[in-house]
Amino acid sequence: MISNTSDVPVLKGSFITLDMIKKTPENYQHRRTKIVCTVGPACWSKENMGKLMDAGMNVARFNFSHGDHEGHGAVLDRLREVAMEKSRNIAGTCGRI
């Protein structure tokens, strides 16, 4: 939430601390906020998927406006490979959420 008097985000809620939302591998499992990334052609490479995971991605949403079913199957396989290499659990979703 942005304050009316400042451009600095303000944490609201009694259980939220800055440590809870930091991007460290130790607290990925304990963070309740999820980061959903729409995966389009620009992020279909293993390198770019890895960057999204390193930035905190929890859910990959597939954009079916680009590609076909076979292509999306290959992207899903790459996503699973990168998640396994990074020991991360990433959810995948199709269409709108």
PDB file of N, CA and C in Angstrom:
ATOM      1  N   MET A   1       0.839  -1.172   0.000  1.00  0.00           N
ATOM      2  CA  MET A   1       0.000   0.000   0.000  1.00  0.00           C
ATOM      3  C   MET A   1       0.880   1.229   0.000  1.00  0.00           C
ATOM      4  N   ILE A   2       0.563   2.193  -0.811  1.00  0.00           N
ATOM      5  CA  ILE A   2       1.308   3.441  -0.876  1.00  0.00           C
ATOM      6  C   ILE A   2       0.602   4.462   0.007  1.00  0.00           C
ATOM      7  N   SER A   3       1.364   5.133   0.840  1.00  0.00           N
ATOM      8  CA  SER A   3       0.816   6.146   1.731  1.00  0.00           C
ATOM      9  C   SER A   3       0.394   7.376   0.936  1.00  0.00           C
ATOM     10  N   ASN A   4      -0.575   8.113   1.428  1.00  0.00           N
ATOM     11  CA  ASN A   4      -0.998   9.358   0.774  1.00  0.00           C
ATOM     12  C   ASN A   4       0.070  10.437   0.861  1.00  0.00           C
ATOM     13  N   THR A   5       0.961  10.312   1.817  1.00  0.00           N
ATOM     14  CA  THR A   5       1.968  11.349   2.027  1.00  0.00           C
ATOM     15  C   THR A   5       3.356  10.930   1.580  1.00  0.00           C
ATOM     16  N   SER A   6       3.516   9.707   1.091  1.00  0.00           N
ATOM     17  CA  SER A   6       4.838   9.219   0.737  1.00  0.00           C
ATOM     18  C   SER A   6       4.738   8.219  -0.411  1.00  0.00           C
ATOM     19  N   ASP A   7       5.812   8.116  -1.186  1.00  0.00           N
ATOM     20  CA  ASP A   7       5.883   7.126  -2.254  1.00  0.00           C
ATOM     21  C   ASP A   7       6.469   5.804  -1.768  1.00  0.00           C
ATOM     22  N   VAL A   8       6.798   5.734  -0.503  1.00  0.00           N
ATOM     23  CA  VAL A   8       7.395   4.531   0.060  1.00  0.00           C
ATOM     24  C   VAL A   8       6.291   3.566   0.468  1.00  0.00           C
ATOM     25  N   PRO A   9       6.377   2.279   0.023  1.00  0.00           N
ATOM     26  CA  PRO A   9       5.358   1.310   0.433  1.00  0.00           C
ATOM     27  C   PRO A   9       5.332   1.138   1.945  1.00  0.00           C
ATOM     28  N   VAL A  10       4.164   0.957   2.483  1.00  0.00           N
ATOM     29  CA  VAL A  10       3.972   0.777   3.918  1.00  0.00           C
ATOM     30  C   VAL A  10       3.429  -0.629   4.156  1.00  0.00           C
ATOM     31  N   LEU A  11       4.062  -1.362   5.076  1.00  0.00           N
ATOM     32  CA  LEU A  11       3.581  -2.697   5.412  1.00  0.00           C
ATOM     33  C   LEU A  11       2.396  -2.567   6.357  1.00  0.00           C
ATOM     34  N   LYS A  12       1.292  -3.203   6.014  1.00  0.00           N
ATOM     35  CA  LYS A  12       0.101  -3.196   6.866  1.00  0.00           C
ATOM     36  C   LYS A  12      -0.113  -4.594   7.411  1.00  0.00           C
ATOM     37  N   GLY A  13      -0.583  -4.691   8.610  1.00  0.00           N
ATOM     38  CA  GLY A  13      -0.864  -5.990   9.212  1.00  0.00           C
ATOM     39  C   GLY A  13       0.105  -6.295  10.324  1.00  0.00           C
ATOM     40  N   SER A  14      -0.377  -6.957  11.330  1.00  0.00           N
ATOM     41  CA  SER A  14       0.447  -7.196  12.507  1.00  0.00           C
ATOM     42  C   SER A  14       1.407  -8.374  12.329  1.00  0.00           C
ATOM     43  N   PHE A  15       1.185  -9.249  11.340  1.00  0.00           N
ATOM     44  CA  PHE A  15       2.027 -10.429  11.189  1.00  0.00           C
ATOM     45  C   PHE A  15       3.038 -10.304  10.065  1.00  0.00           C
ATOM     46  N   ILE A  16       3.084  -9.171   9.376  1.00  0.00           N
ATOM     47  CA  ILE A  16       3.979  -9.006   8.233  1.00  0.00           C
ATOM     48  C   ILE A  16       5.243  -8.286   8.673  1.00  0.00           C
ATOM     49  N   THR A  17       6.387  -8.888   8.357  1.00  0.00           N
ATOM     50  CA  THR A  17       7.669  -8.249   8.603  1.00  0.00           C
ATOM     51  C   THR A  17       8.444  -8.222   7.302  1.00  0.00           C
ATOM     52  N   LEU A  18       9.441  -7.383   7.224  1.00  0.00           N
ATOM     53  CA  LEU A  18      10.249  -7.291   6.020  1.00  0.00           C
ATOM     54  C   LEU A  18      10.980  -8.599   5.747  1.00  0.00           C
ATOM     55  N   ASP A  19      11.393  -9.292   6.804  1.00  0.00           N
ATOM     56  CA  ASP A  19      12.074 -10.580   6.641  1.00  0.00           C
ATOM     57  C   ASP A  19      11.181 -11.622   5.983  1.00  0.00           C
ATOM     58  N   MET A  20       9.865 -11.524   6.196  1.00  0.00           N
ATOM     59  CA  MET A  20       8.936 -12.495   5.620  1.00  0.00           C
ATOM     60  C   MET A  20       8.815 -12.357   4.107  1.00  0.00           C
ATOM     61  N   ILE A  21       9.084 -11.181   3.566  1.00  0.00           N
ATOM     62  CA  ILE A  21       8.900 -10.989   2.135  1.00  0.00           C
ATOM     63  C   ILE A  21      10.213 -10.874   1.373  1.00  0.00           C
ATOM     64  N   LYS A  22      11.335 -11.039   2.055  1.00  0.00           N
ATOM     65  CA  LYS A  22      12.621 -11.029   1.375  1.00  0.00           C
ATOM     66  C   LYS A  22      12.731 -12.238   0.463  1.00  0.00           C
ATOM     67  N   LYS A  23      13.531 -12.104  -0.600  1.00  0.00           N
ATOM     68  CA  LYS A  23      13.684 -13.180  -1.557  1.00  0.00           C
ATOM     69  C   LYS A  23      14.880 -14.060  -1.186  1.00  0.00           C
ATOM     70  N   THR A  24      14.764 -14.821  -0.129  1.00  0.00           N
ATOM     71  CA  THR A  24      15.810 -15.761   0.240  1.00  0.00           C
ATOM     72  C   THR A  24      15.234 -17.163   0.189  1.00  0.00           C
ATOM     73  N   PRO A  25      16.015 -18.123  -0.285  1.00  0.00           N
ATOM     74  CA  PRO A  25      15.495 -19.484  -0.414  1.00  0.00           C
ATOM     75  C   PRO A  25      14.974 -20.073   0.888  1.00  0.00           C
ATOM     76  N   GLU A  26      15.515 -19.642   2.033  1.00  0.00           N
ATOM     77  CA  GLU A  26      15.095 -20.215   3.304  1.00  0.00           C
ATOM     78  C   GLU A  26      13.630 -19.919   3.614  1.00  0.00           C
ATOM     79  N   ASN A  27      13.122 -18.767   3.159  1.00  0.00           N
ATOM     80  CA  ASN A  27      11.755 -18.417   3.556  1.00  0.00           C
ATOM     81  C   ASN A  27      10.743 -18.545   2.425  1.00  0.00           C
ATOM     82  N   TYR A  28      11.102 -19.154   1.291  1.00  0.00           N
ATOM     83  CA  TYR A  28      10.127 -19.354   0.217  1.00  0.00           C
ATOM     84  C   TYR A  28       8.938 -20.175   0.700  1.00  0.00           C
ATOM     85  N   GLN A  29       9.193 -21.205   1.487  1.00  0.00           N
ATOM     86  CA  GLN A  29       8.126 -22.093   1.920  1.00  0.00           C
ATOM     87  C   GLN A  29       7.206 -21.437   2.941  1.00  0.00           C
ATOM     88  N   HIS A  30       7.703 -20.466   3.683  1.00  0.00           N
ATOM     89  CA  HIS A  30       6.915 -19.853   4.741  1.00  0.00           C
ATOM     90  C   HIS A  30       6.169 -18.605   4.278  1.00  0.00           C
ATOM     91  N   ARG A  31       6.506 -18.097   3.097  1.00  0.00           N
ATOM     92  CA  ARG A  31       5.863 -16.893   2.596  1.00  0.00           C
ATOM     93  C   ARG A  31       4.459 -17.242   2.118  1.00  0.00           C
ATOM     94  N   ARG A  32       3.476 -16.473   2.511  1.00  0.00           N
ATOM     95  CA  ARG A  32       2.094 -16.736   2.104  1.00  0.00           C
ATOM     96  C   ARG A  32       1.753 -16.044   0.794  1.00  0.00           C
ATOM     97  N   THR A  33       2.428 -14.972   0.477  1.00  0.00           N
ATOM     98  CA  THR A  33       2.183 -14.259  -0.769  1.00  0.00           C
ATOM     99  C   THR A  33       2.793 -15.059  -1.911  1.00  0.00           C
ATOM    100  N   LYS A  34       2.061 -15.209  -2.998  1.00  0.00           N
ATOM    101  CA  LYS A  34       2.547 -15.952  -4.152  1.00  0.00           C
ATOM    102  C   LYS A  34       2.761 -15.007  -5.327  1.00  0.00           C
ATOM    103  N   ILE A  35       3.807 -15.264  -6.092  1.00  0.00           N
ATOM    104  CA  ILE A  35       4.101 -14.466  -7.269  1.00  0.00           C
ATOM    105  C   ILE A  35       3.707 -15.289  -8.491  1.00  0.00           C
ATOM    106  N   VAL A  36       2.744 -14.763  -9.253  1.00  0.00           N
ATOM    107  CA  VAL A  36       2.245 -15.437 -10.452  1.00  0.00           C
ATOM    108  C   VAL A  36       2.857 -14.748 -11.663  1.00  0.00           C
ATOM    109  N   CYS A  37       3.530 -15.514 -12.515  1.00  0.00           N
ATOM    110  CA  CYS A  37       4.154 -14.972 -13.723  1.00  0.00           C
ATOM    111  C   CYS A  37       3.468 -15.573 -14.941  1.00  0.00           C
ATOM    112  N   THR A  38       3.047 -14.712 -15.853  1.00  0.00           N
ATOM    113  CA  THR A  38       2.503 -15.188 -17.121  1.00  0.00           C
ATOM    114  C   THR A  38       3.686 -15.517 -18.024  1.00  0.00           C
ATOM    115  N   VAL A  39       3.761 -16.771 -18.445  1.00  0.00           N
ATOM    116  CA  VAL A  39       4.899 -17.255 -19.216  1.00  0.00           C
ATOM    117  C   VAL A  39       4.550 -17.195 -20.698  1.00  0.00           C
ATOM    118  N   GLY A  40       5.209 -16.277 -21.397  1.00  0.00           N
ATOM    119  CA  GLY A  40       5.041 -16.130 -22.838  1.00  0.00           C
ATOM    120  C   GLY A  40       6.346 -16.444 -23.543  1.00  0.00           C
ATOM    121  N   PRO A  41       6.419 -16.197 -24.840  1.00  0.00           N
ATOM    122  CA  PRO A  41       7.610 -16.550 -25.622  1.00  0.00           C
ATOM    123  C   PRO A  41       8.918 -15.973 -25.097  1.00  0.00           C
ATOM    124  N   ALA A  42       8.879 -14.803 -24.464  1.00  0.00           N
ATOM    125  CA  ALA A  42      10.106 -14.183 -23.963  1.00  0.00           C
ATOM    126  C   ALA A  42      10.724 -14.963 -22.806  1.00  0.00           C
ATOM    127  N   CYS A  43       9.949 -15.804 -22.132  1.00  0.00           N
ATOM    128  CA  CYS A  43      10.478 -16.555 -20.975  1.00  0.00           C
ATOM    129  C   CYS A  43      10.459 -18.057 -21.191  1.00  0.00           C
ATOM    130  N   TRP A  44      10.399 -18.522 -22.387  1.00  0.00           N
ATOM    131  CA  TRP A  44      10.316 -19.954 -22.633  1.00  0.00           C
ATOM    132  C   TRP A  44      11.660 -20.668 -22.504  1.00  0.00           C
ATOM    133  N   SER A  45      12.760 -19.945 -22.464  1.00  0.00           N
ATOM    134  CA  SER A  45      14.068 -20.605 -22.342  1.00  0.00           C
ATOM    135  C   SER A  45      14.302 -21.016 -20.891  1.00  0.00           C
ATOM    136  N   LYS A  46      15.147 -22.033 -20.712  1.00  0.00           N
ATOM    137  CA  LYS A  46      15.461 -22.482 -19.357  1.00  0.00           C
ATOM    138  C   LYS A  46      16.139 -21.369 -18.561  1.00  0.00           C
ATOM    139  N   GLU A  47      16.977 -20.594 -19.235  1.00  0.00           N
ATOM    140  CA  GLU A  47      17.680 -19.500 -18.564  1.00  0.00           C
ATOM    141  C   GLU A  47      16.701 -18.467 -18.003  1.00  0.00           C
ATOM    142  N   ASN A  48      15.736 -18.054 -18.822  1.00  0.00           N
ATOM    143  CA  ASN A  48      14.777 -17.045 -18.372  1.00  0.00           C
ATOM    144  C   ASN A  48      13.818 -17.596 -17.315  1.00  0.00           C
ATOM    145  N   MET A  49      13.446 -18.861 -17.422  1.00  0.00           N
ATOM    146  CA  MET A  49      12.606 -19.455 -16.378  1.00  0.00           C
ATOM    147  C   MET A  49      13.362 -19.502 -15.056  1.00  0.00           C
ATOM    148  N   GLY A  50      14.647 -19.797 -15.132  1.00  0.00           N
ATOM    149  CA  GLY A  50      15.476 -19.799 -13.928  1.00  0.00           C
ATOM    150  C   GLY A  50      15.546 -18.420 -13.294  1.00  0.00           C
ATOM    151  N   LYS A  51      15.637 -17.384 -14.131  1.00  0.00           N
ATOM    152  CA  LYS A  51      15.662 -16.022 -13.604  1.00  0.00           C
ATOM    153  C   LYS A  51      14.350 -15.679 -12.902  1.00  0.00           C
ATOM    154  N   LEU A  52      13.233 -16.119 -13.477  1.00  0.00           N
ATOM    155  CA  LEU A  52      11.938 -15.870 -12.836  1.00  0.00           C
ATOM    156  C   LEU A  52      11.860 -16.582 -11.486  1.00  0.00           C
ATOM    157  N   MET A  53      12.349 -17.814 -11.434  1.00  0.00           N
ATOM    158  CA  MET A  53      12.329 -18.553 -10.168  1.00  0.00           C
ATOM    159  C   MET A  53      13.234 -17.886  -9.140  1.00  0.00           C
ATOM    160  N   ASP A  54      14.403 -17.422  -9.589  1.00  0.00           N
ATOM    161  CA  ASP A  54      15.314 -16.735  -8.671  1.00  0.00           C
ATOM    162  C   ASP A  54      14.699 -15.439  -8.145  1.00  0.00           C
ATOM    163  N   ALA A  55      13.847 -14.816  -8.950  1.00  0.00           N
ATOM    164  CA  ALA A  55      13.186 -13.575  -8.526  1.00  0.00           C
ATOM    165  C   ALA A  55      11.994 -13.847  -7.612  1.00  0.00           C
ATOM    166  N   GLY A  56      11.617 -15.125  -7.449  1.00  0.00           N
ATOM    167  CA  GLY A  56      10.563 -15.463  -6.494  1.00  0.00           C
ATOM    168  C   GLY A  56       9.295 -16.044  -7.088  1.00  0.00           C
ATOM    169  N   MET A  57       9.274 -16.395  -8.375  1.00  0.00           N
ATOM    170  CA  MET A  57       8.067 -16.954  -8.991  1.00  0.00           C
ATOM    171  C   MET A  57       7.615 -18.211  -8.264  1.00  0.00           C
ATOM    172  N   ASN A  58       6.319 -18.281  -7.948  1.00  0.00           N
ATOM    173  CA  ASN A  58       5.713 -19.468  -7.341  1.00  0.00           C
ATOM    174  C   ASN A  58       4.767 -20.179  -8.295  1.00  0.00           C
ATOM    175  N   VAL A  59       4.140 -19.419  -9.209  1.00  0.00           N
ATOM    176  CA  VAL A  59       3.139 -19.960 -10.123  1.00  0.00           C
ATOM    177  C   VAL A  59       3.464 -19.497 -11.534  1.00  0.00           C
ATOM    178  N   ALA A  60       3.480 -20.445 -12.471  1.00  0.00           N
ATOM    179  CA  ALA A  60       3.671 -20.116 -13.884  1.00  0.00           C
ATOM    180  C   ALA A  60       2.314 -20.230 -14.579  1.00  0.00           C
ATOM    181  N   ARG A  61       1.853 -19.126 -15.131  1.00  0.00           N
ATOM    182  CA  ARG A  61       0.579 -19.107 -15.860  1.00  0.00           C
ATOM    183  C   ARG A  61       0.907 -19.133 -17.345  1.00  0.00           C
ATOM    184  N   PHE A  62       0.402 -20.136 -18.042  1.00  0.00           N
ATOM    185  CA  PHE A  62       0.688 -20.282 -19.469  1.00  0.00           C
ATOM    186  C   PHE A  62      -0.261 -19.428 -20.292  1.00  0.00           C
ATOM    187  N   ASN A  63       0.322 -18.638 -21.197  1.00  0.00           N
ATOM    188  CA  ASN A  63      -0.443 -17.755 -22.070  1.00  0.00           C
ATOM    189  C   ASN A  63      -0.698 -18.497 -23.380  1.00  0.00           C
ATOM    190  N   PHE A  64      -1.918 -18.960 -23.576  1.00  0.00           N
ATOM    191  CA  PHE A  64      -2.241 -19.740 -24.772  1.00  0.00           C
ATOM    192  C   PHE A  64      -2.516 -18.877 -25.993  1.00  0.00           C
ATOM    193  N   SER A  65      -2.270 -17.570 -25.872  1.00  0.00           N
ATOM    194  CA  SER A  65      -2.374 -16.706 -27.052  1.00  0.00           C
ATOM    195  C   SER A  65      -1.194 -16.928 -27.987  1.00  0.00           C
ATOM    196  N   HIS A  66      -0.132 -17.515 -27.451  1.00  0.00           N
ATOM    197  CA  HIS A  66       1.078 -17.763 -28.235  1.00  0.00           C
ATOM    198  C   HIS A  66       1.352 -19.254 -28.251  1.00  0.00           C
ATOM    199  N   GLY A  67       1.716 -19.792 -29.415  1.00  0.00           N
ATOM    200  CA  GLY A  67       2.112 -21.187 -29.507  1.00  0.00           C
ATOM    201  C   GLY A  67       0.944 -22.148 -29.626  1.00  0.00           C
ATOM    202  N   ASP A  68       1.283 -23.442 -29.581  1.00  0.00           N
ATOM    203  CA  ASP A  68       0.275 -24.497 -29.684  1.00  0.00           C
ATOM    204  C   ASP A  68       0.454 -25.460 -28.506  1.00  0.00           C
ATOM    205  N   HIS A  69      -0.369 -26.486 -28.460  1.00  0.00           N
ATOM    206  CA  HIS A  69      -0.346 -27.406 -27.327  1.00  0.00           C
ATOM    207  C   HIS A  69       0.984 -28.149 -27.221  1.00  0.00           C
ATOM    208  N   GLU A  70       1.549 -28.551 -28.335  1.00  0.00           N
ATOM    209  CA  GLU A  70       2.826 -29.258 -28.307  1.00  0.00           C
ATOM    210  C   GLU A  70       3.929 -28.342 -27.781  1.00  0.00           C
ATOM    211  N   GLY A  71       3.913 -27.098 -28.233  1.00  0.00           N
ATOM    212  CA  GLY A  71       4.907 -26.131 -27.768  1.00  0.00           C
ATOM    213  C   GLY A  71       4.792 -25.870 -26.281  1.00  0.00           C
ATOM    214  N   HIS A  72       3.565 -25.758 -25.784  1.00  0.00           N
ATOM    215  CA  HIS A  72       3.363 -25.531 -24.355  1.00  0.00           C
ATOM    216  C   HIS A  72       3.765 -26.751 -23.538  1.00  0.00           C
ATOM    217  N   GLY A  73       3.593 -27.935 -24.112  1.00  0.00           N
ATOM    218  CA  GLY A  73       4.060 -29.144 -23.432  1.00  0.00           C
ATOM    219  C   GLY A  73       5.570 -29.130 -23.267  1.00  0.00           C
ATOM    220  N   ALA A  74       6.279 -28.669 -24.299  1.00  0.00           N
ATOM    221  CA  ALA A  74       7.740 -28.572 -24.218  1.00  0.00           C
ATOM    222  C   ALA A  74       8.157 -27.526 -23.184  1.00  0.00           C
ATOM    223  N   VAL A  75       7.435 -26.417 -23.128  1.00  0.00           N
ATOM    224  CA  VAL A  75       7.729 -25.371 -22.133  1.00  0.00           C
ATOM    225  C   VAL A  75       7.497 -25.917 -20.727  1.00  0.00           C
ATOM    226  N   LEU A  76       6.430 -26.655 -20.537  1.00  0.00           N
ATOM    227  CA  LEU A  76       6.142 -27.250 -19.228  1.00  0.00           C
ATOM    228  C   LEU A  76       7.249 -28.219 -18.826  1.00  0.00           C
ATOM    229  N   ASP A  77       7.753 -29.003 -19.777  1.00  0.00           N
ATOM    230  CA  ASP A  77       8.858 -29.921 -19.483  1.00  0.00           C
ATOM    231  C   ASP A  77      10.102 -29.146 -19.054  1.00  0.00           C
ATOM    232  N   ARG A  78      10.410 -28.036 -19.754  1.00  0.00           N
ATOM    233  CA  ARG A  78      11.557 -27.208 -19.373  1.00  0.00           C
ATOM    234  C   ARG A  78      11.354 -26.603 -17.989  1.00  0.00           C
ATOM    235  N   LEU A  79      10.132 -26.153 -17.702  1.00  0.00           N
ATOM    236  CA  LEU A  79       9.823 -25.585 -16.389  1.00  0.00           C
ATOM    237  C   LEU A  79      10.069 -26.618 -15.290  1.00  0.00           C
ATOM    238  N   ARG A  80       9.637 -27.833 -15.520  1.00  0.00           N
ATOM    239  CA  ARG A  80       9.843 -28.907 -14.536  1.00  0.00           C
ATOM    240  C   ARG A  80      11.330 -29.200 -14.334  1.00  0.00           C
ATOM    241  N   GLU A  81      12.103 -29.194 -15.441  1.00  0.00           N
ATOM    242  CA  GLU A  81      13.544 -29.436 -15.346  1.00  0.00           C
ATOM    243  C   GLU A  81      14.224 -28.369 -14.496  1.00  0.00           C
ATOM    244  N   VAL A  82      13.922 -27.105 -14.786  1.00  0.00           N
ATOM    245  CA  VAL A  82      14.555 -26.006 -14.050  1.00  0.00           C
ATOM    246  C   VAL A  82      14.136 -26.040 -12.583  1.00  0.00           C
ATOM    247  N   ALA A  83      12.862 -26.315 -12.312  1.00  0.00           N
ATOM    248  CA  ALA A  83      12.387 -26.389 -10.931  1.00  0.00           C
ATOM    249  C   ALA A  83      13.105 -27.515 -10.185  1.00  0.00           C
ATOM    250  N   MET A  84      13.335 -28.635 -10.854  1.00  0.00           N
ATOM    251  CA  MET A  84      14.032 -29.745 -10.221  1.00  0.00           C
ATOM    252  C   MET A  84      15.492 -29.372  -9.954  1.00  0.00           C
ATOM    253  N   GLU A  85      16.131 -28.690 -10.919  1.00  0.00           N
ATOM    254  CA  GLU A  85      17.521 -28.269 -10.737  1.00  0.00           C
ATOM    255  C   GLU A  85      17.656 -27.307  -9.559  1.00  0.00           C
ATOM    256  N   LYS A  86      16.658 -26.462  -9.354  1.00  0.00           N
ATOM    257  CA  LYS A  86      16.700 -25.462  -8.289  1.00  0.00           C
ATOM    258  C   LYS A  86      16.010 -25.941  -7.007  1.00  0.00           C
ATOM    259  N   SER A  87      15.545 -27.180  -7.002  1.00  0.00           N
ATOM    260  CA  SER A  87      14.831 -27.747  -5.844  1.00  0.00           C
ATOM    261  C   SER A  87      13.676 -26.857  -5.410  1.00  0.00           C
ATOM    262  N   ARG A  88      12.878 -26.441  -6.383  1.00  0.00           N
ATOM    263  CA  ARG A  88      11.740 -25.570  -6.119  1.00  0.00           C
ATOM    264  C   ARG A  88      10.445 -26.251  -6.542  1.00  0.00           C
ATOM    265  N   ASN A  89       9.360 -25.934  -5.868  1.00  0.00           N
ATOM    266  CA  ASN A  89       8.034 -26.384  -6.260  1.00  0.00           C
ATOM    267  C   ASN A  89       7.355 -25.208  -6.940  1.00  0.00           C
ATOM    268  N   ILE A  90       7.009 -25.371  -8.198  1.00  0.00           N
ATOM    269  CA  ILE A  90       6.354 -24.319  -8.980  1.00  0.00           C
ATOM    270  C   ILE A  90       5.030 -24.866  -9.474  1.00  0.00           C
ATOM    271  N   ALA A  91       3.971 -24.140  -9.220  1.00  0.00           N
ATOM    272  CA  ALA A  91       2.649 -24.535  -9.734  1.00  0.00           C
ATOM    273  C   ALA A  91       2.489 -24.005 -11.146  1.00  0.00           C
ATOM    274  N   GLY A  92       1.767 -24.733 -11.961  1.00  0.00           N
ATOM    275  CA  GLY A  92       1.457 -24.283 -13.316  1.00  0.00           C
ATOM    276  C   GLY A  92      -0.028 -24.169 -13.495  1.00  0.00           C
ATOM    277  N   THR A  93      -0.457 -23.162 -14.222  1.00  0.00           N
ATOM    278  CA  THR A  93      -1.882 -22.984 -14.473  1.00  0.00           C
ATOM    279  C   THR A  93      -2.078 -22.614 -15.929  1.00  0.00           C
ATOM    280  N   CYS A  94      -3.221 -22.982 -16.450  1.00  0.00           N
ATOM    281  CA  CYS A  94      -3.566 -22.677 -17.835  1.00  0.00           C
ATOM    282  C   CYS A  94      -4.710 -21.669 -17.856  1.00  0.00           C
ATOM    283  N   GLY A  95      -4.600 -20.694 -18.701  1.00  0.00           N
ATOM    284  CA  GLY A  95      -5.694 -19.739 -18.846  1.00  0.00           C
ATOM    285  C   GLY A  95      -5.754 -18.735 -17.719  1.00  0.00           C
ATOM    286  N   ARG A  96      -6.943 -18.271 -17.440  1.00  0.00           N
ATOM    287  CA  ARG A  96      -7.125 -17.208 -16.441  1.00  0.00           C
ATOM    288  C   ARG A  96      -7.213 -17.761 -15.039  1.00  0.00           C
ATOM    289  N   ILE A  97      -6.686 -16.955 -14.111  1.00  0.00           N
ATOM    290  CA  ILE A  97      -6.810 -17.322 -12.685  1.00  0.00           C
ATOM    291  C   ILE A  97      -7.386 -16.157 -11.931  1.00  0.00           C
TER     292      ILE A  97
END
